Every structure is written in structure tokens, then in C-alpha cells.
Coordinates of C-alpha atoms and ligand atoms in Angstrom, one line a residue:
M1 CA 86.9 86.4 68.9
N2 CA 90.2 84.4 68.7
V3 CA 92.1 84.8 71.9
R4 CA 95.8 83.7 73.0
N5 CA 96.8 84.4 76.6
F6 CA 100.5 84.1 77.1
S7 CA 103.5 85.4 79.0
I8 CA 107.3 85.8 78.4
I9 CA 109.5 84.0 81.0
A10 CA 113.2 84.2 81.4
H11 CA 116.1 84.6 83.6
V12 CA 117.1 88.2 84.4
D13 CA 118.6 90.0 81.6
H14 CA 117.9 87.4 79.0
G15 CA 116.0 90.0 77.0
K16 CA 112.3 89.7 78.1
S17 CA 111.5 93.5 77.9
T18 CA 113.3 94.0 74.8
L19 CA 111.4 91.2 73.0
A20 CA 108.2 92.3 74.4
D21 CA 108.9 95.8 73.1
R22 CA 109.6 94.3 69.7
I23 CA 106.3 92.4 69.6
L24 CA 104.5 95.4 70.6
E25 CA 106.1 97.5 67.9
R26 CA 105.3 94.8 65.4
L27 CA 101.6 94.8 66.4
G28 CA 101.6 98.6 66.3
A29 CA 101.2 99.3 70.0
M30 CA 104.6 101.0 70.7
G31 CA 103.0 104.6 70.7
E32 CA 100.4 103.3 73.0
R33 CA 102.9 101.9 75.5
D34 CA 104.2 105.4 76.1
K35 CA 100.7 106.7 76.5
R36 CA 100.2 104.2 79.3
D37 CA 103.0 105.6 81.3
Q38 CA 100.9 108.7 81.8
T39 CA 97.6 107.1 82.0
L40 CA 98.4 104.3 84.6
D41 CA 101.0 106.1 86.6
T42 CA 103.3 103.2 86.5
L43 CA 106.1 102.9 89.0
E44 CA 108.9 105.1 88.2
L45 CA 111.4 102.9 89.9
E46 CA 110.3 99.9 87.7
R47 CA 111.8 101.6 84.7
E48 CA 114.9 103.0 86.5
R49 CA 116.0 99.8 87.9
G50 CA 115.2 97.7 84.7
I51 CA 113.3 95.3 86.8
T52 CA 109.6 94.5 86.3
I53 CA 107.9 94.8 89.6
K54 CA 104.2 94.6 88.6
S55 CA 102.7 92.2 86.0
T56 CA 101.3 94.5 83.3
P57 CA 99.2 92.9 80.7
I58 CA 98.8 94.2 77.2
R59 CA 96.0 93.5 74.8
L60 CA 97.2 93.4 71.1
V61 CA 95.7 92.4 67.9
Y62 CA 97.5 90.2 65.5
R63 CA 96.4 89.8 61.9
R64 CA 97.7 86.8 60.0
E65 CA 98.6 87.0 56.3
N66 CA 95.3 85.1 55.6
G67 CA 93.4 88.0 57.3
E68 CA 92.4 86.0 60.5
E69 CA 92.6 88.2 63.6
Y70 CA 93.7 87.2 67.0
V71 CA 93.7 89.1 70.2
F72 CA 96.9 88.5 72.2
N73 CA 96.9 89.2 75.9
L74 CA 100.6 89.3 76.8
I75 CA 101.0 89.2 80.5
D76 CA 104.2 90.5 81.8
T77 CA 105.8 88.7 84.8
P78 CA 108.2 90.2 87.5
G79 CA 111.5 88.7 87.0
H80 CA 112.9 88.1 90.5
V81 CA 112.8 85.4 93.1
D82 CA 111.2 87.7 95.7
F83 CA 108.1 87.7 93.4
N84 CA 107.9 84.0 92.5
Y85 CA 104.3 83.7 93.8
E86 CA 103.2 86.6 91.6
V87 CA 104.9 85.0 88.7
S88 CA 103.0 81.8 89.3
R89 CA 99.7 83.6 89.5
S90 CA 100.3 85.5 86.3
L91 CA 101.2 82.2 84.6
A92 CA 98.0 80.7 85.9
A93 CA 96.1 83.3 83.8
C94 CA 97.8 82.0 80.6
E95 CA 97.7 79.0 78.3
G96 CA 101.2 79.3 77.1
V97 CA 104.6 80.9 77.5
L98 CA 107.6 82.0 75.5
L99 CA 110.5 80.7 77.4
L100 CA 113.5 82.9 76.6
V101 CA 117.0 81.7 76.7
D102 CA 120.0 84.0 75.9
A103 CA 121.8 82.3 73.2
S104 CA 125.2 83.3 74.7
Q105 CA 124.4 82.3 78.3
G106 CA 122.4 79.2 78.0
V107 CA 120.1 77.9 80.7
E108 CA 120.2 79.6 84.1
A109 CA 118.7 79.0 87.5
Q110 CA 115.7 81.1 86.8
T111 CA 115.2 79.5 83.4
I112 CA 114.7 76.3 85.1
V113 CA 112.5 77.6 88.0
N114 CA 110.3 79.5 85.5
A115 CA 110.0 76.6 83.1
Y116 CA 108.9 74.3 86.0
L117 CA 106.3 77.0 87.1
A118 CA 105.0 76.8 83.5
I119 CA 105.0 73.0 83.5
D120 CA 103.2 73.0 86.8
N121 CA 100.4 75.3 85.3
N122 CA 100.0 73.0 82.3
L123 CA 101.2 75.7 79.8
E124 CA 102.3 75.2 76.3
I125 CA 106.0 76.3 76.2
I126 CA 107.5 77.9 73.2
P127 CA 111.2 77.8 73.6
V128 CA 112.8 81.0 72.1
I129 CA 116.6 81.2 71.8
N130 CA 117.1 84.9 72.0
K131 CA 120.0 87.4 71.2
I132 CA 121.2 85.2 68.3
D133 CA 122.7 88.4 66.8
L134 CA 125.5 88.2 69.4
P135 CA 128.9 87.1 68.3
A136 CA 129.1 84.7 71.3
A137 CA 125.8 83.3 70.5
D138 CA 125.4 79.4 70.3
P139 CA 121.8 78.9 69.3
E140 CA 121.9 75.3 68.8
G141 CA 123.8 74.7 72.1
A142 CA 121.3 76.8 74.1
A143 CA 118.4 74.8 72.5
K144 CA 120.1 71.4 73.2
E145 CA 120.7 72.5 76.7
L146 CA 117.0 73.2 77.2
E147 CA 116.2 69.8 75.9
E148 CA 118.8 68.1 78.1
V149 CA 118.0 70.0 81.2
I150 CA 114.1 70.5 81.1
G151 CA 113.2 68.0 78.4
I152 CA 111.8 70.7 75.9
P153 CA 112.4 69.4 72.4
A154 CA 115.2 71.4 70.6
D155 CA 113.6 71.3 67.3
G156 CA 110.6 73.3 68.5
A157 CA 112.9 76.2 69.5
V158 CA 112.5 79.5 67.6
F159 CA 115.8 81.5 67.0
A160 CA 115.3 85.2 67.6
S161 CA 116.7 88.5 68.5
G162 CA 114.7 91.1 70.2
K163 CA 117.3 93.6 69.2
S164 CA 117.4 93.1 65.4
G165 CA 113.9 91.7 65.1
I166 CA 114.9 88.4 63.6
G167 CA 112.4 85.5 64.4
I168 CA 109.6 87.9 65.6
P169 CA 107.2 86.8 62.8
E170 CA 107.9 83.2 63.6
I171 CA 107.1 83.8 67.3
L172 CA 103.7 85.4 66.4
E173 CA 102.8 82.4 64.3
A174 CA 104.0 80.0 67.0
V175 CA 101.7 81.8 69.5
V176 CA 98.6 81.2 67.2
E177 CA 99.5 77.8 66.1
R178 CA 100.9 76.3 69.4
I179 CA 99.2 77.9 72.3
P180 CA 95.7 76.8 72.8
A181 CA 92.7 79.1 72.8
P182 CA 91.5 79.7 76.4
P183 CA 88.7 77.3 77.5
G184 CA 85.7 78.3 79.6
D185 CA 81.9 78.8 79.3
P186 CA 80.7 82.4 79.3
Q187 CA 77.4 81.2 80.6
A188 CA 78.8 79.3 83.6
P189 CA 78.9 80.8 87.2
L190 CA 81.5 83.4 87.3
K191 CA 85.1 82.5 88.3
A192 CA 88.0 84.8 87.8
L193 CA 91.6 84.8 89.1
I194 CA 93.3 87.9 90.5
F195 CA 96.8 87.9 89.3
D196 CA 97.7 91.4 90.3
S197 CA 96.2 94.6 91.7
F198 CA 97.1 98.1 92.3
Y199 CA 95.8 101.1 94.0
D200 CA 94.3 104.1 92.2
A201 CA 93.4 107.3 94.1
Y202 CA 90.1 107.8 92.2
Q203 CA 88.9 104.1 91.5
G204 CA 90.2 102.4 94.6
V205 CA 91.9 99.1 94.0
I206 CA 92.1 97.9 90.4
L207 CA 92.1 94.1 90.1
L208 CA 93.9 92.5 87.2
V209 CA 92.0 89.3 86.4
R210 CA 91.7 86.5 84.1
V211 CA 88.1 85.3 83.6
L212 CA 88.2 81.4 83.7
E213 CA 84.4 80.9 83.6
G214 CA 81.2 83.0 83.2
T215 CA 81.1 86.7 82.3
L216 CA 82.2 89.7 84.5
K217 CA 80.0 92.8 84.0
P218 CA 79.3 96.2 85.7
K219 CA 76.9 96.0 88.5
D220 CA 77.5 92.4 89.2
E221 CA 77.7 91.6 92.9
I222 CA 81.0 89.9 93.3
R223 CA 82.6 88.0 96.2
L224 CA 86.4 87.6 96.8
M225 CA 86.4 84.0 97.9
N226 CA 89.4 83.9 100.2
A227 CA 89.0 87.4 101.6
G228 CA 85.3 86.5 102.2
K229 CA 84.0 90.0 101.2
N230 CA 81.5 91.2 98.7
F231 CA 81.7 94.2 96.3
E232 CA 79.6 95.7 93.5
V233 CA 81.5 96.0 90.1
D234 CA 81.7 99.5 89.0
K235 CA 83.7 99.3 85.8
V236 CA 85.5 96.5 83.8
G237 CA 87.9 96.8 80.8
T238 CA 91.0 95.8 79.0
F239 CA 94.5 97.2 78.5
S240 CA 95.3 98.8 75.2
P241 CA 97.9 99.1 77.0
A242 CA 96.1 102.1 78.7
L243 CA 93.0 101.1 80.8
V244 CA 90.1 101.1 78.4
V245 CA 86.6 100.7 79.8
G246 CA 84.5 97.8 78.2
D247 CA 81.1 96.2 78.5
S248 CA 82.0 92.8 79.9
L249 CA 84.9 90.3 80.3
P250 CA 83.8 86.9 79.1
A251 CA 85.5 83.6 79.9
G252 CA 88.9 83.6 78.4
A253 CA 89.4 87.3 78.8
V254 CA 92.2 89.1 80.6
G255 CA 91.2 92.5 81.9
W256 CA 90.7 94.9 84.8
V257 CA 87.9 95.3 87.4
A258 CA 87.2 98.3 89.7
A259 CA 84.7 97.5 92.4
G260 CA 85.1 100.3 95.1
I261 CA 87.6 98.1 97.0
K262 CA 89.5 100.5 99.4
D263 CA 92.0 98.1 101.0
I264 CA 94.5 96.1 98.8
H265 CA 94.6 93.5 101.5
D266 CA 91.1 92.6 100.5
A267 CA 92.1 91.9 97.0
Q268 CA 95.2 89.7 97.2
V269 CA 97.0 88.2 94.3
G270 CA 95.8 84.6 93.9
D271 CA 92.3 85.0 95.3
T272 CA 89.2 84.0 93.3
L273 CA 86.5 86.3 92.3
T274 CA 83.0 84.9 91.9
G275 CA 79.4 86.0 91.7
S276 CA 77.7 86.5 95.2
D277 CA 74.3 85.1 94.0
N278 CA 75.5 82.2 91.9
P279 CA 79.0 81.4 93.1
T280 CA 81.3 78.8 91.7
T281 CA 81.8 75.7 93.7
E282 CA 85.6 75.7 93.8
P283 CA 88.0 78.7 94.2
F284 CA 91.1 78.6 91.9
P285 CA 93.6 76.5 94.0
G286 CA 96.9 77.5 95.4
F287 CA 96.0 80.7 97.1
K288 CA 98.8 82.0 99.4
P289 CA 98.3 85.3 101.3
A290 CA 101.3 87.5 100.7
Q291 CA 103.5 87.2 103.7
P292 CA 106.7 89.1 104.4
V293 CA 109.7 86.9 105.3
V294 CA 112.4 89.5 105.8
F295 CA 112.3 92.3 108.2
S296 CA 114.4 95.3 108.9
G297 CA 114.0 98.5 111.1
L298 CA 113.6 101.8 109.4
Y299 CA 114.3 104.9 111.2
P300 CA 114.4 108.5 110.2
T301 CA 117.9 110.1 110.7
D302 CA 116.0 113.3 111.7
T303 CA 113.4 112.3 114.5
E304 CA 111.3 115.3 113.1
D305 CA 110.6 113.0 110.1
Y306 CA 108.7 110.3 111.9
R307 CA 105.3 111.3 110.8
K308 CA 106.4 111.9 107.3
L309 CA 107.8 108.5 107.4
R310 CA 104.7 106.9 108.7
D311 CA 102.6 108.7 106.0
A312 CA 105.0 107.5 103.2
L313 CA 104.8 103.9 104.6
E314 CA 100.9 104.1 104.6
K315 CA 101.0 105.3 101.0
L316 CA 103.3 102.5 99.9
K317 CA 101.3 99.9 101.7
L318 CA 98.2 100.9 99.8
N319 CA 99.8 99.5 96.8
D320 CA 101.5 96.5 98.2
A321 CA 99.8 93.9 100.0
A322 CA 103.1 92.0 100.6
F323 CA 104.7 94.9 102.6
S324 CA 104.0 95.3 106.3
F325 CA 105.1 97.8 109.0
E326 CA 104.5 98.5 112.7
P327 CA 105.8 101.1 114.9
E328 CA 108.9 100.0 117.0
T329 CA 111.2 101.8 119.4
S330 CA 114.8 101.4 119.7
E331 CA 116.8 102.7 122.5
A332 CA 119.4 103.7 120.1
L333 CA 117.6 104.9 117.2
G334 CA 114.4 106.2 118.7
F335 CA 111.0 105.8 117.1
G336 CA 110.8 104.0 113.9
F337 CA 109.2 101.1 112.1
R338 CA 109.7 97.4 111.8
C339 CA 109.0 96.6 108.1
G340 CA 108.4 93.3 106.4
F341 CA 109.4 92.3 102.9
L342 CA 109.2 89.5 100.5
G343 CA 112.9 89.4 100.0
L344 CA 115.9 91.6 100.0
L345 CA 115.2 93.1 96.7
H346 CA 111.7 94.0 97.8
A347 CA 113.3 95.7 100.8
E348 CA 115.6 97.7 98.7
I349 CA 113.0 98.9 96.4
I350 CA 110.8 100.2 99.3
Q351 CA 113.8 101.9 100.9
E352 CA 114.8 103.5 97.6
R353 CA 111.2 104.7 97.0
L354 CA 111.0 106.2 100.5
E355 CA 114.2 108.0 99.8
R356 CA 113.6 109.3 96.3
E357 CA 109.9 109.8 96.2
Y358 CA 109.3 110.9 99.8
D359 CA 112.7 112.6 100.3
L360 CA 113.4 110.8 103.5
D361 CA 116.8 110.1 105.0
L362 CA 116.7 106.7 106.7
I363 CA 118.8 104.4 108.8
A364 CA 118.0 100.8 108.0
T365 CA 119.0 98.1 110.3
A366 CA 120.3 94.8 109.0
P367 CA 117.7 92.5 107.5
A368 CA 116.6 89.5 109.7
V369 CA 114.4 86.5 109.2
V370 CA 111.8 85.2 111.5
Y371 CA 112.9 82.9 114.3
R372 CA 110.9 80.5 116.3
V373 CA 112.0 80.3 119.9
T374 CA 110.7 77.7 122.6
L375 CA 111.1 79.4 125.9
T376 CA 112.0 77.4 129.1
N377 CA 108.3 78.0 130.3
G378 CA 107.2 76.1 127.1
E379 CA 105.9 79.1 125.3
I380 CA 106.7 79.6 121.6
F381 CA 107.9 83.1 120.8
E382 CA 108.4 84.3 117.1
T383 CA 110.5 87.2 116.5
Q384 CA 112.2 88.9 113.6
N385 CA 113.9 91.5 115.6
P386 CA 117.4 90.6 117.0
A387 CA 116.9 93.2 119.7
E388 CA 114.0 91.2 121.1
F389 CA 115.9 87.8 121.1
P390 CA 115.5 86.3 124.5
T391 CA 118.7 85.7 126.6
R392 CA 120.1 82.2 126.5
D393 CA 118.7 81.2 130.1
R394 CA 115.2 81.7 128.9
I395 CA 115.6 79.5 125.7
T396 CA 114.9 75.8 125.3
S397 CA 115.4 75.6 121.5
V398 CA 115.4 77.9 118.4
E399 CA 114.2 77.2 114.9
E400 CA 115.2 79.0 111.9
P401 CA 113.7 79.2 108.3
Y402 CA 115.4 77.0 105.6
I403 CA 115.3 77.3 101.8
K404 CA 116.0 75.0 98.9
L405 CA 118.6 76.8 96.9
S406 CA 119.3 76.0 93.3
I407 CA 122.5 77.2 91.7
M408 CA 123.5 76.8 88.0
L409 CA 127.2 77.3 87.3
P410 CA 129.9 76.2 84.9
E411 CA 131.8 73.2 86.3
D412 CA 135.0 75.0 86.7
Y413 CA 133.5 76.9 89.8
V414 CA 131.9 74.0 91.6
G415 CA 134.6 73.7 94.2
P416 CA 134.7 77.2 95.4
V417 CA 130.9 77.5 95.4
M418 CA 130.5 74.3 97.4
Q419 CA 132.9 75.7 99.9
L420 CA 130.8 78.9 100.1
L421 CA 127.7 76.8 100.6
Q422 CA 129.4 74.9 103.4
E423 CA 130.4 78.1 105.1
R424 CA 126.9 79.0 105.0
R425 CA 125.8 75.8 106.8
G426 CA 124.3 74.4 103.5
S427 CA 123.7 70.7 103.0
M428 CA 123.7 69.2 99.5
I429 CA 120.5 67.6 98.3
T430 CA 121.9 66.7 94.7
M431 CA 124.3 67.8 92.0
N432 CA 123.4 67.4 88.4
Y433 CA 125.8 67.6 85.5
M434 CA 124.4 69.1 82.2
G435 CA 127.2 69.1 79.8
K436 CA 129.7 71.6 81.1
R437 CA 127.4 73.0 83.5
V438 CA 126.1 71.9 86.9
E439 CA 123.0 72.4 88.9
L440 CA 123.6 72.3 92.7
L441 CA 120.7 71.8 94.9
Y442 CA 121.2 72.7 98.6
E443 CA 119.2 73.2 101.9
V444 CA 120.6 76.3 103.4
P445 CA 119.2 78.5 106.3
F446 CA 117.5 81.6 104.9
G447 CA 119.3 83.9 107.2
E448 CA 122.7 82.7 105.8
I449 CA 121.9 84.0 102.4
L450 CA 120.7 87.4 103.6
Y451 CA 124.2 88.5 104.2
D452 CA 126.2 89.1 101.2
F453 CA 125.6 85.5 99.7
H454 CA 124.6 86.6 96.3
D455 CA 127.6 89.1 95.8
R456 CA 129.9 86.4 97.0
L457 CA 128.6 83.8 94.7
K458 CA 128.8 86.2 91.8
S459 CA 132.3 87.1 92.5
I460 CA 133.7 83.6 93.0
S461 CA 132.0 82.4 89.9
R462 CA 133.1 85.6 87.9
G463 CA 129.5 86.3 87.4
Y464 CA 128.5 82.9 85.9
A465 CA 126.6 81.4 88.7
S466 CA 122.8 82.1 89.0
M467 CA 120.5 81.2 91.8
D468 CA 117.0 80.8 92.8
Y469 CA 115.2 79.5 95.9
E470 CA 112.1 78.6 97.8
Q471 CA 111.2 78.3 101.4
I472 CA 110.9 74.8 102.8
G473 CA 110.0 75.3 106.6
Y474 CA 111.8 75.5 109.9
R475 CA 114.8 73.5 111.4
E476 CA 116.4 73.6 114.6
G477 CA 119.7 75.6 114.9
D478 CA 122.0 76.7 117.7
L479 CA 121.6 80.4 117.4
R480 CA 123.0 83.1 119.5
K481 CA 122.4 86.9 119.8
V482 CA 125.5 89.1 119.3
D483 CA 125.2 92.6 120.7
I484 CA 127.3 95.4 119.5
M485 CA 128.7 98.1 121.9
V486 CA 130.0 101.4 120.9
N487 CA 131.8 103.4 123.5
N488 CA 130.7 100.9 126.1
E489 CA 127.1 101.1 125.3
V490 CA 125.0 98.5 123.7
I491 CA 123.3 99.7 120.5
D492 CA 120.1 97.6 120.4
A493 CA 119.5 98.2 116.8
L494 CA 123.0 96.6 115.8
A495 CA 122.2 93.2 117.4
V496 CA 122.4 90.2 115.2
I497 CA 121.3 86.6 115.4
V498 CA 124.2 84.1 114.5
H499 CA 124.9 80.5 114.5
E500 CA 127.0 79.4 117.3
T501 CA 129.9 78.4 115.2
K502 CA 130.1 81.8 113.6
T503 CA 129.9 84.2 116.5
Y504 CA 133.5 85.0 116.6
S505 CA 134.1 85.5 112.9
L506 CA 131.0 87.6 112.5
G507 CA 131.7 89.6 115.6
R508 CA 135.1 90.3 114.3
K509 CA 133.9 91.3 110.9
I510 CA 131.3 93.6 112.3
V511 CA 133.5 95.5 114.8
D512 CA 136.3 95.9 112.1
K513 CA 134.0 97.2 109.6
M514 CA 132.4 99.7 112.2
A515 CA 135.8 100.8 113.3
E516 CA 136.6 101.6 109.7
V517 CA 133.4 103.7 109.1
I518 CA 132.8 105.6 112.3
P519 CA 134.5 108.9 112.1
R520 CA 137.4 109.6 114.4
Q521 CA 136.8 111.4 117.6
M522 CA 139.0 113.4 119.9
F523 CA 139.3 110.3 122.0
P524 CA 139.6 106.6 121.0
V525 CA 136.2 104.8 120.8
P526 CA 135.9 101.0 121.7
V527 CA 133.8 99.0 119.5
Q528 CA 132.9 95.5 120.9
A529 CA 130.9 92.5 120.0
V530 CA 129.5 90.7 123.1
I531 CA 127.4 87.7 123.9
G532 CA 125.7 88.2 127.2
A533 CA 128.6 89.7 129.3
K534 CA 131.3 88.0 127.3
I535 CA 133.4 90.2 124.9
I536 CA 134.1 88.2 121.8
A537 CA 135.7 90.8 119.5
R538 CA 137.0 94.3 119.9
A539 CA 138.2 97.1 117.7
T540 CA 139.1 100.7 118.3
V541 CA 138.2 103.9 116.3
K542 CA 141.5 105.8 116.8
A543 CA 141.4 109.2 118.1
F544 CA 142.1 112.4 116.2
R545 CA 139.7 113.5 113.5
K546 CA 141.3 114.1 110.2
D547 CA 140.5 117.5 108.8
V548 CA 139.5 116.9 105.3
L549 CA 140.4 120.4 104.3
A550 CA 144.1 120.1 105.4
K551 CA 144.8 118.1 102.2
C552 CA 144.1 121.0 99.9
Y553 CA 145.3 124.1 101.7
G554 CA 145.5 127.1 99.5
G555 CA 144.1 124.8 96.8
D556 CA 141.4 125.2 94.5
I557 CA 138.1 126.2 95.9
S558 CA 135.8 124.0 93.9
R559 CA 137.7 120.9 95.1
K560 CA 137.4 122.2 98.7
K561 CA 133.7 122.8 98.1
K562 CA 133.2 119.2 96.9
L563 CA 135.0 117.8 99.8
L564 CA 132.8 119.8 102.2
D565 CA 129.7 118.7 100.3
K566 CA 130.7 115.1 100.4
Q567 CA 131.3 115.5 104.2
K568 CA 128.0 117.1 104.6
K569 CA 126.1 114.3 102.7
G570 CA 127.9 111.7 104.7
R571 CA 126.9 113.4 107.9
A572 CA 123.2 113.5 106.9
R573 CA 123.1 109.6 107.3
M574 CA 124.5 109.5 110.8
K575 CA 123.1 108.9 114.2
Q576 CA 124.6 110.6 117.2
F577 CA 125.3 108.5 120.3
G578 CA 126.5 110.6 123.0
T579 CA 129.4 112.3 121.1
V580 CA 130.0 109.5 118.8
E581 CA 128.4 109.6 115.4
V582 CA 127.5 106.2 113.8
P583 CA 126.9 106.3 110.1
Q584 CA 124.3 104.2 108.2
E585 CA 127.1 102.0 106.8
A586 CA 127.7 100.8 110.4
F587 CA 124.2 99.4 110.7
L588 CA 124.8 97.2 107.7
A589 CA 128.3 96.3 108.7
V590 CA 127.1 92.7 108.9
L591 CA 126.1 92.8 105.2
S592 CA 129.5 93.9 104.0
T593 CA 131.5 91.7 101.9
E594 CA 135.0 90.8 103.3
Ligands
GTP601 P1 114.7 92.0 83.4 O1 113.4 92.8 83.3 O2 115.8 92.7 84.5 O3 114.5 90.6 83.8 O4 115.5 92.0 82.1 P2 115.0 91.5 80.8 O5 115.0 90.0 80.6 O6 113.7 92.1 80.4 O7 116.0 92.1 79.7 P3 116.1 93.3 78.8 O8 115.2 93.3 77.7 O9 116.1 94.5 79.7 O10 117.6 93.1 78.3 C1 118.7 92.9 79.0 C2 120.0 93.4 78.2 O11 120.2 92.6 77.0 C3 119.8 94.8 77.6 O12 121.2 95.4 77.8 C4 119.5 94.6 76.3 O13 119.9 95.7 75.5 C5 120.1 93.3 75.9 N1 119.4 92.6 74.8 C6 118.1 92.3 74.8 N2 117.8 91.6 73.7 C7 118.9 91.5 72.9 C8 119.2 90.9 71.7 O14 118.4 90.3 71.0 N3 120.4 91.1 71.3 C9 121.4 91.7 71.9 N4 122.7 91.7 71.4 N5 121.2 92.3 73.1 C10 119.9 92.1 73.6

């Protein structure tokens, strides 16, 4: 059987899903895709947010005009920097990629990062200049940019539109002609790469694999090399795109395996699967265990919901090896959980699922990164919880995680963006001009981009700048803990870790925002930012609570009802401290854009 394994990579919104749908439709699999939605129980959120979270492969059959048949395994990849490791593993399962570039936007930060991931995996790259139906499209310009920036020859580009269907036949032919057939010997010792996994209530963990060598069959005794655990294969199969049970998966195949695995942490993305009797000598290189890097506290607004929250977190964790949680107690918020995520988007997705699918009302504390503190007694203490950050007299030094940040933008915005990066304590590595566009490479403390960085970047560049990043290790930094007091009491869950140069400005921003969002009381409520015993900023929630109904006396009842509903809804997300209610917004005051 002729096989081609490939993936589509692109910057967010350059039209990956639309093009994939068009290919599916052309190869007669559109109806099947809807079927999959019922069979596979795909994540509801994935569709709603328009962002691909899980890499779902689809097996398609392409018949050329001369009658030759090819099996296409189209492997989808998640389109966000939080999931870059998953993308790199999905690409490792392929021999080639379609690199999409929006003809009206040109090359963006993720175009470059994704192209390099493909190059690192030795993949054949077919450049596809997409959305050429748009009036603002400049297909030649975009192709030339790809050549200048990444060195992909412009004359190899296919011009296409996922919307109108232009270029689809050319893309299918290019896949056959230009992407190599998968190598591998079906008789060799088994070696397969896990590029995704999900949990099914009946089958246990389902592994999505690319078989590199050997043949995978039911009843095989298999070993997960990094996890160091053995299992017996129950079923194997392919995706049509619904899960279809098959006899075996030979070298070159992309498919799924069920082997009675109960814990998703035993089956991590990037691990190598081999035979326990006749194992391969070398696991597939580059395995990295999923590791959360951004942490936030999640607390039920209603303390009665604690168990419900714990059960929901356990369910989510079944399906997500990269998500972690452990119980934590806050003096202010009571019992909750400290949760770990791959990034801010991952955190948002989990919070939204908890609220929608599990009907929970949550207070989330501001996200934080992991700090490494050397204590005066020589001990090294790692913490991602500002509330636990040691007092200054106990600290010798603090280190914080850094990222290498790549930003693509039109040259007109370079000045203001460089200023933003400077505010965020960034230092420039290089700046590359590519025609009228510029790539800025910076080293920046990771913690500095957690707070409203992306929004600021978008707003000062009028939406034209795009970014991507990778972690590059720890550096020393002069960091302080700023506590927030409401009505003269410290609220531990509001503490933040800040660089020494920013304590005053951030303290001011937080107290001002809090004074704005805390409802008025019968008495004035002081809100203060403090370092140790020193007050660095102060604001006051003025007395007198405005009666929302006063505005519409005698007025129309539906409007009155609306206002009351609104007030009720607002109240659902509050925490009571003594007589003062603090709304969810206040906990994220540090995130707000000024
Ligand atoms: P993510 O999954 O978020 O990375 O997005 P994506 O790259 O899959 O993009 P998607 O296919 O969702 O398309 C993004 C937007 O571009 C949608 O509004 C599409 O309707 C539009 N779009 C996609 N392809 C074309 C095209 O060929 N022409 C035009 N005019 N619009 C397109």
C-alpha cells in the first residue's frame, strides 16, 4: 500500500482547519468527520474556541487520475505555543508538511517556529500560499517572503484557497509527488512513537502512534520505554476518522492502540513503544515529560463545591497528562487546589471546562511561574505560589524562568514594541529585517509575559504583531513579594511576585483596579499594597452602596429585572471577607490592561 504521512502547519487563523476540511471533502470523508464527533467524543471546547487542542489524525484514500491509490494520514496539530511539544511530536510522526501562509498576512511568528520544527524533523515542506481569493491577497509576495525568511524556494509554492477550493488538486498531487513514502521494516523489532493519547471510559487510555519499525498487533506484549511499564495490546486500528478496529499496524502506519492502560501519565506524548520480548535498542529521541510551567489557585466560590471541584479536576486529569493539581489552603479563600498548566491558554481552557462542563463557579488566583529561591541556610526552595514566598530576611538569592521570545511585526511598530519589551525587562538577542517586516528576538523573564503582555503587544501593533516563545532556563532576579490588604487584612491569595523596579507601579495598578471593582460598602474600605510592613500604594473603596434600582424608579419592569439579574450574577463570583465582598476580577487585577 502506498502511504503518505503529513501534517498541516500554520500560524493561528491562516486557515488550517478550513483547508483540512476541504481536503477531507475532496476525498469523500466529510460525512465521516461528523460521525467521528459522536464516536470519539471529541472535546466540545475544541470546536467552540476554534482552536485545535488534540492532534487528531485522519486516514484518507486518494485515487490519482491514473488509478493509483494512496493512503493519506493527515495528522492535525494543535495551533498554539502552549502545545509546541505536542506539535513537534505530531510532526515526528510525518514525512512531510503543508506549510500554510495566509496570502494577505504573510509570514508570522508561528509560521517560522513551525517551519523550523518541520526542518528539525527532516520533513519535506510544501509551501501553500492560502486564502488567495481575498482581495488583499499578495500570493507572490507571501511566497517570496517565505523564501527570504526561511529559505523555502518560492517557485515550489502552491497557491490555494481553502474557501473556494482553488489549488486543492495541486496540493493532493504535491503530497504524492514530493512527500516521501514512510521508511521502516515491518519485520524489525517494534518501535512506535506516541504522538497523542486520550482517555476512554471503556478502553482506558488510547494511544495515537506512528509505527516506525516492526508491526504492532493485538496480544503483543509491549513496553513503554520511558515510563518503563509493560502492557498487553488489546486492539489496534486506524481512523476513518472514527476509530476503526484493524488487524495490525505495520511500519509506516499511523493508528491507535488500546492496551488496558489506566493512567494517562504512563502513556505520555513522545514516549516510545516497543515489544517487551524483542525490544528496539534505541527509543525515539527527544522525549520530554509533560511539565506544567504556569500555576494558579482554583477555589470554589461556594465552599460546599469543594468535592465537586476535586472530582472534576480528577476527570480532567485523566485526559491530560500535562495538567496537575494538588490541594492547597488559603487563609482568605479556604480549601482549593493549586493547578499547573502548560501556559495561559491551557489554564483558560481548563477553567472554562470546569465552569461549563462541571457547572462550577470558581475564583482563580493570578497565574505565576516557578521561582527558585536560595535560602540563607543554603537550602533551595522552589515555589510557584506567591503566598509561600519566603520573607526577604530568609533569602540569599532568587532565580526566575526566562524565555526566548520571537516577535514578527511590520517595521512601523518596532519602536513601541521595543519599548514594551524593555518595560518587561527584555534584552535583545537580534533583530532581523525581512523586507518591510522585522523579527525581534528577545530574552524575557517568563513571568513578565504572563501579565497582559499579549494584549498590549496586539494593541500597540494594531493586531499586526505575532509572537512565539520557548523556555531557556533560569536567571537570577531581584524579586519581591507584594501583599495586598483589604480592610487592613492581608489576603494571601492576592500576593504577587514582582521585580524590585516594579513594586510601586504594580502595587498602584492593583490597588486602583481593586478599588474600582470592589462594591461600595456602608463604610470606606482601604486597599493597600505592602512589602513586609511597608505600605507602597493605597486606594479607598468609597462608602455608600449605589442602589442599582434607583436609576429606573417607576420604570419598566424588564429592565429592572435585568439589572437585578446582572447584580445576582456578579455576586455569584464574590468572596466575602468580613463584611467586604471581593469579586473574581479583583483576584486578577494584576492581569488587567492599563
Ligand atoms: P486555528 O485552528 O485557530 O489555528 O485556525 P486555523 O488556522 O485552522 O484557521 P481556520 O481554518 O479556522 O480559518 C481562520 C479564518 O479564516 C476563518 O474565519 C475562515 O473562514 C477564514 N478562511 C480560511 N480559509 C480561507 C480562505 O481560503 N479564504 C478566505 N477568504 N478565508 C479563509
